[in-house]
PDB file of C-alpha atoms in Angstrom:
ATOM      1  CA  GLY A  21     -15.125   3.716  -4.911  1.00  0.00           C
ATOM      2  CA  ALA A  22     -13.158   1.629  -7.410  1.00  0.00           C
ATOM      3  CA  VAL A  23     -12.683  -1.395  -6.786  1.00  0.00           C
ATOM      4  CA  VAL A  24      -9.964  -3.880  -7.772  1.00  0.00           C
ATOM      5  CA  SER A  25     -10.058  -7.472  -7.748  1.00  0.00           C
ATOM      6  CA  GLN A  26      -7.122 -10.198  -7.346  1.00  0.00           C
ATOM      7  CA  HIS A  27      -7.686 -13.664  -8.297  1.00  0.00           C
ATOM      8  CA  PRO A  28      -6.805 -16.490  -7.278  1.00  0.00           C
ATOM      9  CA  SER A  29      -6.832 -15.161  -3.699  1.00  0.00           C
ATOM     10  CA  TRP A  30      -4.908 -17.987  -2.569  1.00  0.00           C
ATOM     11  CA  VAL A  31      -2.444 -20.135  -4.571  1.00  0.00           C
ATOM     12  CA  ILE A  32       0.064 -23.503  -3.144  1.00  0.00           C
ATOM     13  CA  CYS A  33       2.279 -23.989  -5.586  1.00  0.00           C
ATOM     14  CA  LYS A  34       5.399 -26.900  -6.304  1.00  0.00           C
ATOM     15  CA  SER A  35       8.763 -25.892  -6.148  1.00  0.00           C
ATOM     16  CA  GLY A  36       9.991 -25.061 -10.008  1.00  0.00           C
ATOM     17  CA  THR A  37       6.466 -24.490 -11.254  1.00  0.00           C
ATOM     18  CA  SER A  38       4.952 -21.513 -12.420  1.00  0.00           C
ATOM     19  CA  VAL A  39       1.857 -19.140 -11.116  1.00  0.00           C
ATOM     20  CA  LYS A  40       0.261 -16.458 -12.386  1.00  0.00           C
ATOM     21  CA  ILE A  41      -1.625 -13.829 -10.780  1.00  0.00           C
ATOM     22  CA  GLU A  42      -4.404 -12.064 -11.974  1.00  0.00           C
ATOM     23  CA  CYS A  43      -5.384  -8.055 -10.860  1.00  0.00           C
ATOM     24  CA  ARG A  44      -8.781  -6.816 -12.782  1.00  0.00           C
ATOM     25  CA  SER A  45      -9.641  -3.267 -12.374  1.00  0.00           C
ATOM     26  CA  LEU A  46     -13.561  -3.514 -12.903  1.00  0.00           C
ATOM     27  CA  ASP A  47     -15.111   0.059 -13.247  1.00  0.00           C
ATOM     28  CA  PHE A  48     -11.981   1.745 -14.351  1.00  0.00           C
ATOM     29  CA  GLN A  49      -9.621   1.830 -16.712  1.00  0.00           C
ATOM     30  CA  ALA A  50      -6.126   1.361 -14.952  1.00  0.00           C
ATOM     31  CA  THR A  51      -3.862   2.718 -16.936  1.00  0.00           C
ATOM     32  CA  THR A  52      -1.275   2.025 -14.300  1.00  0.00           C
ATOM     33  CA  MET A  53      -0.578  -0.633 -11.977  1.00  0.00           C
ATOM     34  CA  PHE A  54       1.071  -1.223  -9.393  1.00  0.00           C
ATOM     35  CA  TRP A  55       2.297  -4.998  -7.596  1.00  0.00           C
ATOM     36  CA  TYR A  56       3.259  -5.135  -4.151  1.00  0.00           C
ATOM     37  CA  ARG A  57       4.910  -7.837  -2.137  1.00  0.00           C
ATOM     38  CA  GLN A  58       4.273  -8.340   1.470  1.00  0.00           C
ATOM     39  CA  PHE A  59       6.122 -10.726   4.148  1.00  0.00           C
ATOM     40  CA  PRO A  60       4.187 -11.787   6.734  1.00  0.00           C
ATOM     41  CA  LYS A  61       4.211  -8.832   9.821  1.00  0.00           C
ATOM     42  CA  GLN A  62       6.264  -6.961   7.338  1.00  0.00           C
ATOM     43  CA  SER A  63       5.714  -3.606   5.267  1.00  0.00           C
ATOM     44  CA  LEU A  64       3.995  -3.976   1.718  1.00  0.00           C
ATOM     45  CA  MET A  65       7.280  -3.542  -0.628  1.00  0.00           C
ATOM     46  CA  LEU A  66       6.804  -2.152  -4.303  1.00  0.00           C
ATOM     47  CA  MET A  67       7.469  -4.663  -7.119  1.00  0.00           C
ATOM     48  CA  ALA A  68       7.485  -2.972 -10.134  1.00  0.00           C
ATOM     49  CA  THR A  69       5.172  -0.261 -12.172  1.00  0.00           C
ATOM     50  CA  SER A  70       3.491  -1.168 -14.841  1.00  0.00           C
ATOM     51  CA  ASN A  71       1.704   1.023 -17.448  1.00  0.00           C
ATOM     52  CA  GLU A  72      -0.750  -0.258 -20.064  1.00  0.00           C
ATOM     53  CA  GLY A  73       0.786  -1.492 -22.821  1.00  0.00           C
ATOM     54  CA  SER A  74       4.096  -1.102 -22.395  1.00  0.00           C
ATOM     55  CA  LYS A  75       7.032  -2.978 -20.260  1.00  0.00           C
ATOM     56  CA  ALA A  76       6.878  -2.246 -16.235  1.00  0.00           C
ATOM     57  CA  THR A  77       9.111  -0.702 -14.560  1.00  0.00           C
ATOM     58  CA  TYR A  78      10.807  -2.907 -12.172  1.00  0.00           C
ATOM     59  CA  GLU A  79      12.279  -2.120  -8.566  1.00  0.00           C
ATOM     60  CA  GLN A  80      16.173  -2.725  -7.414  1.00  0.00           C
ATOM     61  CA  GLY A  81      16.809  -5.911  -6.248  1.00  0.00           C
ATOM     62  CA  VAL A  82      13.164  -7.687  -8.519  1.00  0.00           C
ATOM     63  CA  GLU A  83      14.657  -9.800 -11.147  1.00  0.00           C
ATOM     64  CA  LYS A  84      12.592  -8.939 -13.794  1.00  0.00           C
ATOM     65  CA  ASP A  85      13.504 -12.754 -15.143  1.00  0.00           C
ATOM     66  CA  LYS A  86      11.556 -14.315 -12.208  1.00  0.00           C
ATOM     67  CA  PHE A  87       8.436 -12.124 -11.914  1.00  0.00           C
ATOM     68  CA  LEU A  88       6.887 -11.571 -15.273  1.00  0.00           C
ATOM     69  CA  ILE A  89       4.638  -8.489 -15.357  1.00  0.00           C
ATOM     70  CA  ASN A  90       1.995  -8.342 -18.400  1.00  0.00           C
ATOM     71  CA  HIS A  91      -0.317  -5.281 -18.768  1.00  0.00           C
ATOM     72  CA  ALA A  92      -1.881  -6.003 -22.095  1.00  0.00           C
ATOM     73  CA  SER A  93      -5.374  -4.241 -21.580  1.00  0.00           C
ATOM     74  CA  LEU A  94      -7.043  -1.422 -19.360  1.00  0.00           C
ATOM     75  CA  THR A  95      -8.375  -3.632 -16.767  1.00  0.00           C
ATOM     76  CA  LEU A  96      -5.817  -6.800 -16.253  1.00  0.00           C
ATOM     77  CA  SER A  97      -2.145  -6.747 -15.306  1.00  0.00           C
ATOM     78  CA  THR A  98      -0.789  -9.546 -14.453  1.00  0.00           C
ATOM     79  CA  LEU A  99       2.233 -11.267 -12.540  1.00  0.00           C
ATOM     80  CA  THR A 100       3.850 -14.574 -13.302  1.00  0.00           C
ATOM     81  CA  VAL A 101       5.669 -16.269 -10.713  1.00  0.00           C
ATOM     82  CA  THR A 102       8.390 -18.288 -12.877  1.00  0.00           C
ATOM     83  CA  SER A 103      10.224 -21.209 -11.481  1.00  0.00           C
ATOM     84  CA  ALA A 104       9.086 -20.312  -8.298  1.00  0.00           C
ATOM     85  CA  HIS A 105      10.660 -21.163  -4.745  1.00  0.00           C
ATOM     86  CA  PRO A 106       9.895 -21.553  -1.211  1.00  0.00           C
ATOM     87  CA  GLU A 107      11.277 -18.236  -0.813  1.00  0.00           C
ATOM     88  CA  ASP A 108       9.205 -16.589  -3.359  1.00  0.00           C
ATOM     89  CA  SER A 109       5.978 -17.573  -0.385  1.00  0.00           C
ATOM     90  CA  SER A 110       4.760 -14.424   0.327  1.00  0.00           C
ATOM     91  CA  PHE A 111       1.149 -12.069  -0.137  1.00  0.00           C
ATOM     92  CA  TYR A 112       1.479 -10.393  -3.490  1.00  0.00           C
ATOM     93  CA  ILE A 113      -1.091  -6.826  -3.679  1.00  0.00           C
ATOM     94  CA  CYS A 114      -1.724  -4.585  -6.999  1.00  0.00           C
ATOM     95  CA  SER A 115      -2.850  -1.826  -6.910  1.00  0.00           C
ATOM     96  CA  ALA A 116      -4.074   0.493  -9.710  1.00  0.00           C
ATOM     97  CA  ARG A 117      -4.527   3.979 -10.835  1.00  0.00           C
ATOM     98  CA  GLY A 118      -7.305   5.519 -13.599  1.00  0.00           C
ATOM     99  CA  GLY A 119      -6.852   7.757 -16.050  1.00  0.00           C
ATOM    100  CA  GLY A 120      -9.277  10.155 -15.285  1.00  0.00           C
ATOM    101  CA  MET A 121      -8.183   9.918 -11.617  1.00  0.00           C
ATOM    102  CA  THR A 122      -5.996  12.577  -9.645  1.00  0.00           C
ATOM    103  CA  SER A 123      -2.387  11.630  -9.461  1.00  0.00           C
ATOM    104  CA  TYR A 124      -2.478  10.543  -5.957  1.00  0.00           C
ATOM    105  CA  GLU A 125      -5.357   7.899  -5.825  1.00  0.00           C
ATOM    106  CA  GLN A 126      -4.730   3.682  -6.044  1.00  0.00           C
ATOM    107  CA  TYR A 127      -6.792   1.713  -5.516  1.00  0.00           C
ATOM    108  CA  PHE A 128      -5.615  -1.633  -3.386  1.00  0.00           C
ATOM    109  CA  GLY A 129      -6.769  -5.085  -4.734  1.00  0.00           C
ATOM    110  CA  PRO A 130      -7.275  -7.801  -1.726  1.00  0.00           C
ATOM    111  CA  GLY A 131      -4.086  -9.562  -2.198  1.00  0.00           C
ATOM    112  CA  THR A 132      -3.165 -12.925  -3.395  1.00  0.00           C
ATOM    113  CA  ARG A 133      -1.506 -15.584  -0.359  1.00  0.00           C
ATOM    114  CA  LEU A 134       1.065 -17.670  -2.727  1.00  0.00           C
ATOM    115  CA  THR A 135       2.724 -20.936  -0.800  1.00  0.00           C
ATOM    116  CA  VAL A 136       5.621 -22.287  -2.855  1.00  0.00           C
ATOM    117  CA  THR A 137       5.898 -25.866  -1.076  1.00  0.00           C
TER     118      THR A 137
ATOM    119  CA  ALA B   2      15.804   8.135  -1.273  1.00  0.00           C
ATOM    120  CA  GLN B   3      13.177   8.866   0.772  1.00  0.00           C
ATOM    121  CA  THR B   4      12.280   6.398   3.752  1.00  0.00           C
ATOM    122  CA  VAL B   5       9.149   6.247   5.905  1.00  0.00           C
ATOM    123  CA  THR B   6       9.836   5.601   9.978  1.00  0.00           C
ATOM    124  CA  GLN B   7       6.949   4.168  12.179  1.00  0.00           C
ATOM    125  CA  SER B   8       8.457   3.635  15.595  1.00  0.00           C
ATOM    126  CA  GLN B   9       5.425   2.157  17.320  1.00  0.00           C
ATOM    127  CA  PRO B  10       5.245  -1.695  16.258  1.00  0.00           C
ATOM    128  CA  GLU B  11       1.911  -1.887  18.555  1.00  0.00           C
ATOM    129  CA  MET B  12      -0.664   0.530  19.998  1.00  0.00           C
ATOM    130  CA  SER B  13      -3.654  -0.700  22.302  1.00  0.00           C
ATOM    131  CA  VAL B  14      -6.207   1.410  22.910  1.00  0.00           C
ATOM    132  CA  GLN B  15      -9.288   1.420  25.083  1.00  0.00           C
ATOM    133  CA  GLU B  16     -12.909   1.461  22.989  1.00  0.00           C
ATOM    134  CA  ALA B  17     -13.772   5.272  23.062  1.00  0.00           C
ATOM    135  CA  GLU B  18     -10.545   6.477  23.934  1.00  0.00           C
ATOM    136  CA  THR B  19      -8.081   7.871  21.179  1.00  0.00           C
ATOM    137  CA  VAL B  20      -4.859   7.237  20.396  1.00  0.00           C
ATOM    138  CA  THR B  21      -2.032   8.897  18.122  1.00  0.00           C
ATOM    139  CA  LEU B  22       0.303   7.129  15.496  1.00  0.00           C
ATOM    140  CA  SER B  23       3.285   8.605  14.588  1.00  0.00           C
ATOM    141  CA  CYS B  24       5.112   8.496  11.282  1.00  0.00           C
ATOM    142  CA  THR B  25       8.364  10.317  10.557  1.00  0.00           C
ATOM    143  CA  TYR B  26       9.788  10.566   6.852  1.00  0.00           C
ATOM    144  CA  ASP B  27      12.750  11.719   5.653  1.00  0.00           C
ATOM    145  CA  THR B  28      12.836  13.567   1.777  1.00  0.00           C
ATOM    146  CA  SER B  29      14.797  16.122  -0.187  1.00  0.00           C
ATOM    147  CA  GLU B  30      11.426  16.965  -2.300  1.00  0.00           C
ATOM    148  CA  SER B  31       9.508  20.048  -1.809  1.00  0.00           C
ATOM    149  CA  ASP B  32       6.372  18.730  -3.163  1.00  0.00           C
ATOM    150  CA  TYR B  33       4.484  14.993  -1.947  1.00  0.00           C
ATOM    151  CA  TYR B  34       1.586  13.565  -0.517  1.00  0.00           C
ATOM    152  CA  LEU B  35       1.553  11.593   2.609  1.00  0.00           C
ATOM    153  CA  PHE B  36      -1.082   8.951   3.637  1.00  0.00           C
ATOM    154  CA  TRP B  37      -2.570   6.369   6.140  1.00  0.00           C
ATOM    155  CA  TYR B  38      -3.858   3.097   4.788  1.00  0.00           C
ATOM    156  CA  LYS B  39      -5.387   0.369   7.346  1.00  0.00           C
ATOM    157  CA  GLN B  40      -4.899  -3.010   6.483  1.00  0.00           C
ATOM    158  CA  PRO B  41      -7.652  -4.896   8.815  1.00  0.00           C
ATOM    159  CA  PRO B  42      -7.384  -9.130   8.895  1.00  0.00           C
ATOM    160  CA  SER B  43      -9.059  -9.384   5.682  1.00  0.00           C
ATOM    161  CA  ARG B  44      -5.436  -7.618   4.073  1.00  0.00           C
ATOM    162  CA  GLN B  45      -7.244  -5.421   1.982  1.00  0.00           C
ATOM    163  CA  MET B  46      -5.538  -2.096   2.032  1.00  0.00           C
ATOM    164  CA  ILE B  47      -7.784   1.242   2.972  1.00  0.00           C
ATOM    165  CA  LEU B  48      -6.957   4.832   2.479  1.00  0.00           C
ATOM    166  CA  VAL B  49      -7.749   6.417   5.814  1.00  0.00           C
ATOM    167  CA  ILE B  50      -6.243   9.849   5.210  1.00  0.00           C
ATOM    168  CA  ARG B  51      -4.085  12.361   3.208  1.00  0.00           C
ATOM    169  CA  GLN B  52      -2.172  15.257   3.048  1.00  0.00           C
ATOM    170  CA  GLU B  53      -1.121  17.421   0.734  1.00  0.00           C
ATOM    171  CA  ALA B  54       2.450  18.870   2.100  1.00  0.00           C
ATOM    172  CA  TYR B  55       1.594  21.995   0.279  1.00  0.00           C
ATOM    173  CA  LYS B  56      -1.423  22.565   2.323  1.00  0.00           C
ATOM    174  CA  GLN B  57      -0.936  23.803   6.095  1.00  0.00           C
ATOM    175  CA  GLN B  58      -4.222  22.904   6.775  1.00  0.00           C
ATOM    176  CA  ASN B  59      -4.024  19.073   9.310  1.00  0.00           C
ATOM    177  CA  ALA B  60      -6.468  16.887   7.064  1.00  0.00           C
ATOM    178  CA  THR B  61      -9.278  15.598   8.830  1.00  0.00           C
ATOM    179  CA  GLU B  62     -12.052  12.768   7.733  1.00  0.00           C
ATOM    180  CA  ASN B  63     -14.565  12.242  10.650  1.00  0.00           C
ATOM    181  CA  ARG B  64     -13.046  10.824  13.287  1.00  0.00           C
ATOM    182  CA  PHE B  65      -9.301  10.750  12.163  1.00  0.00           C
ATOM    183  CA  SER B  66      -7.082  13.775  11.226  1.00  0.00           C
ATOM    184  CA  VAL B  67      -3.552  13.944  11.180  1.00  0.00           C
ATOM    185  CA  ASN B  68      -1.007  16.380  12.934  1.00  0.00           C
ATOM    186  CA  PHE B  69       1.443  17.132  10.309  1.00  0.00           C
ATOM    187  CA  GLN B  70       4.897  19.063  10.898  1.00  0.00           C
ATOM    188  CA  LYS B  71       6.864  19.934   7.946  1.00  0.00           C
ATOM    189  CA  ALA B  72       9.450  20.998   8.943  1.00  0.00           C
ATOM    190  CA  ALA B  73      10.216  18.126  11.772  1.00  0.00           C
ATOM    191  CA  LYS B  74       8.788  15.620   9.060  1.00  0.00           C
ATOM    192  CA  SER B  75       6.169  14.442  10.920  1.00  0.00           C
ATOM    193  CA  PHE B  76       2.905  12.561  10.137  1.00  0.00           C
ATOM    194  CA  SER B  77       0.986  11.320  13.306  1.00  0.00           C
ATOM    195  CA  LEU B  78      -2.611  10.265  12.857  1.00  0.00           C
ATOM    196  CA  LYS B  79      -4.796  10.520  15.893  1.00  0.00           C
ATOM    197  CA  ILE B  80      -7.982   8.482  15.789  1.00  0.00           C
ATOM    198  CA  SER B  81     -10.717  10.140  18.019  1.00  0.00           C
ATOM    199  CA  ASP B  82     -13.608   8.015  19.725  1.00  0.00           C
ATOM    200  CA  SER B  83     -11.768   4.543  19.299  1.00  0.00           C
ATOM    201  CA  GLN B  84     -14.148   1.410  17.914  1.00  0.00           C
ATOM    202  CA  LEU B  85     -13.241  -2.173  17.769  1.00  0.00           C
ATOM    203  CA  GLY B  86     -13.590  -1.986  13.835  1.00  0.00           C
ATOM    204  CA  ASP B  87     -10.470   0.354  14.218  1.00  0.00           C
ATOM    205  CA  ALA B  88      -8.680  -2.768  14.776  1.00  0.00           C
ATOM    206  CA  ALA B  89      -5.708  -3.291  11.970  1.00  0.00           C
ATOM    207  CA  MET B  90      -2.380  -2.799  11.044  1.00  0.00           C
ATOM    208  CA  TYR B  91      -2.186   0.961  10.136  1.00  0.00           C
ATOM    209  CA  PHE B  92       1.101   2.197   7.367  1.00  0.00           C
ATOM    210  CA  CYS B  93       2.107   5.748   6.970  1.00  0.00           C
ATOM    211  CA  ALA B  94       3.211   5.958   2.788  1.00  0.00           C
ATOM    212  CA  TYR B  95       4.847   8.749   0.884  1.00  0.00           C
ATOM    213  CA  ARG B  96       4.791  10.253  -2.632  1.00  0.00           C
ATOM    214  CA  SER B  97       6.526  12.135  -4.630  1.00  0.00           C
ATOM    215  CA  GLY B  98       4.185  15.151  -5.981  1.00  0.00           C
ATOM    216  CA  PHE B  99       6.745  15.242  -9.296  1.00  0.00           C
ATOM    217  CA  GLY B 100       5.561  12.396 -11.141  1.00  0.00           C
ATOM    218  CA  ASN B 101       6.695   9.061  -9.435  1.00  0.00           C
ATOM    219  CA  GLU B 102       4.113   7.045  -8.255  1.00  0.00           C
ATOM    220  CA  LYS B 103       5.642   5.089  -6.072  1.00  0.00           C
ATOM    221  CA  LEU B 104       4.488   4.896  -2.842  1.00  0.00           C
ATOM    222  CA  THR B 105       7.030   4.269  -0.151  1.00  0.00           C
ATOM    223  CA  PHE B 106       5.475   2.304   3.363  1.00  0.00           C
ATOM    224  CA  GLY B 107       6.895   2.281   6.796  1.00  0.00           C
ATOM    225  CA  THR B 108       6.436  -1.152   8.826  1.00  0.00           C
ATOM    226  CA  GLY B 109       3.292  -0.246  10.606  1.00  0.00           C
ATOM    227  CA  THR B 110       1.474  -0.316  13.871  1.00  0.00           C
ATOM    228  CA  ARG B 111      -0.889  -2.707  14.920  1.00  0.00           C
ATOM    229  CA  LEU B 112      -3.348  -1.119  16.579  1.00  0.00           C
ATOM    230  CA  THR B 113      -5.632  -2.783  19.622  1.00  0.00           C
ATOM    231  CA  ILE B 114      -8.641  -2.173  20.866  1.00  0.00           C
ATOM    232  CA  ILE B 115      -9.261  -2.687  24.064  1.00  0.00           C
ATOM    233  CA  PRO B 116     -13.323  -3.255  25.028  1.00  0.00           C
TER     234      PRO B 116
END
């Protein structure tokens, strides 16, 4: 199956700093990527959907100026958490779908654990 | 808006036995997909099984099968011959069939396998 990677797998940053998380499709071209957030022992909540070369579509309640998403190429999307605060600590998961795939296929990355101190 | 409900936060089953995880959903759409995802301790989301709403036949993947009751908006997952590797969080998810690829997840069921 298709492989999606995330980097880093975990990161600790200080409050007020920014941190960037990368999501890469390793063996297919990802025309659409999704970013999810998962709090401990909770479900995945979609934050935004991004299509290559266009601006991301954010879900209601997600601050687009705080969570910057860039999908500049067909294999890479980045999520930047700006001016991070402890409440941003969470598990961030990306998923991707390729242009040649059936519409219901999404392949998930292994996730990134963010801790803000 | 679509909602997905999993009413069993935790379930346990003896190894080699059968267990059924429940999921209900609410939608006004006629075309949609339903999924069961597994999230083991590694946190990697793994697709277990999917069901297209227009198909009357229940999906089956080896030891995993679903009971899709469209009128009741119910989508349960049956795991037969449970194995230790089945221990994980299981999430039910909904996706519209009308272009919006967003997945809406339920709150999950933690499955424990008792040796």
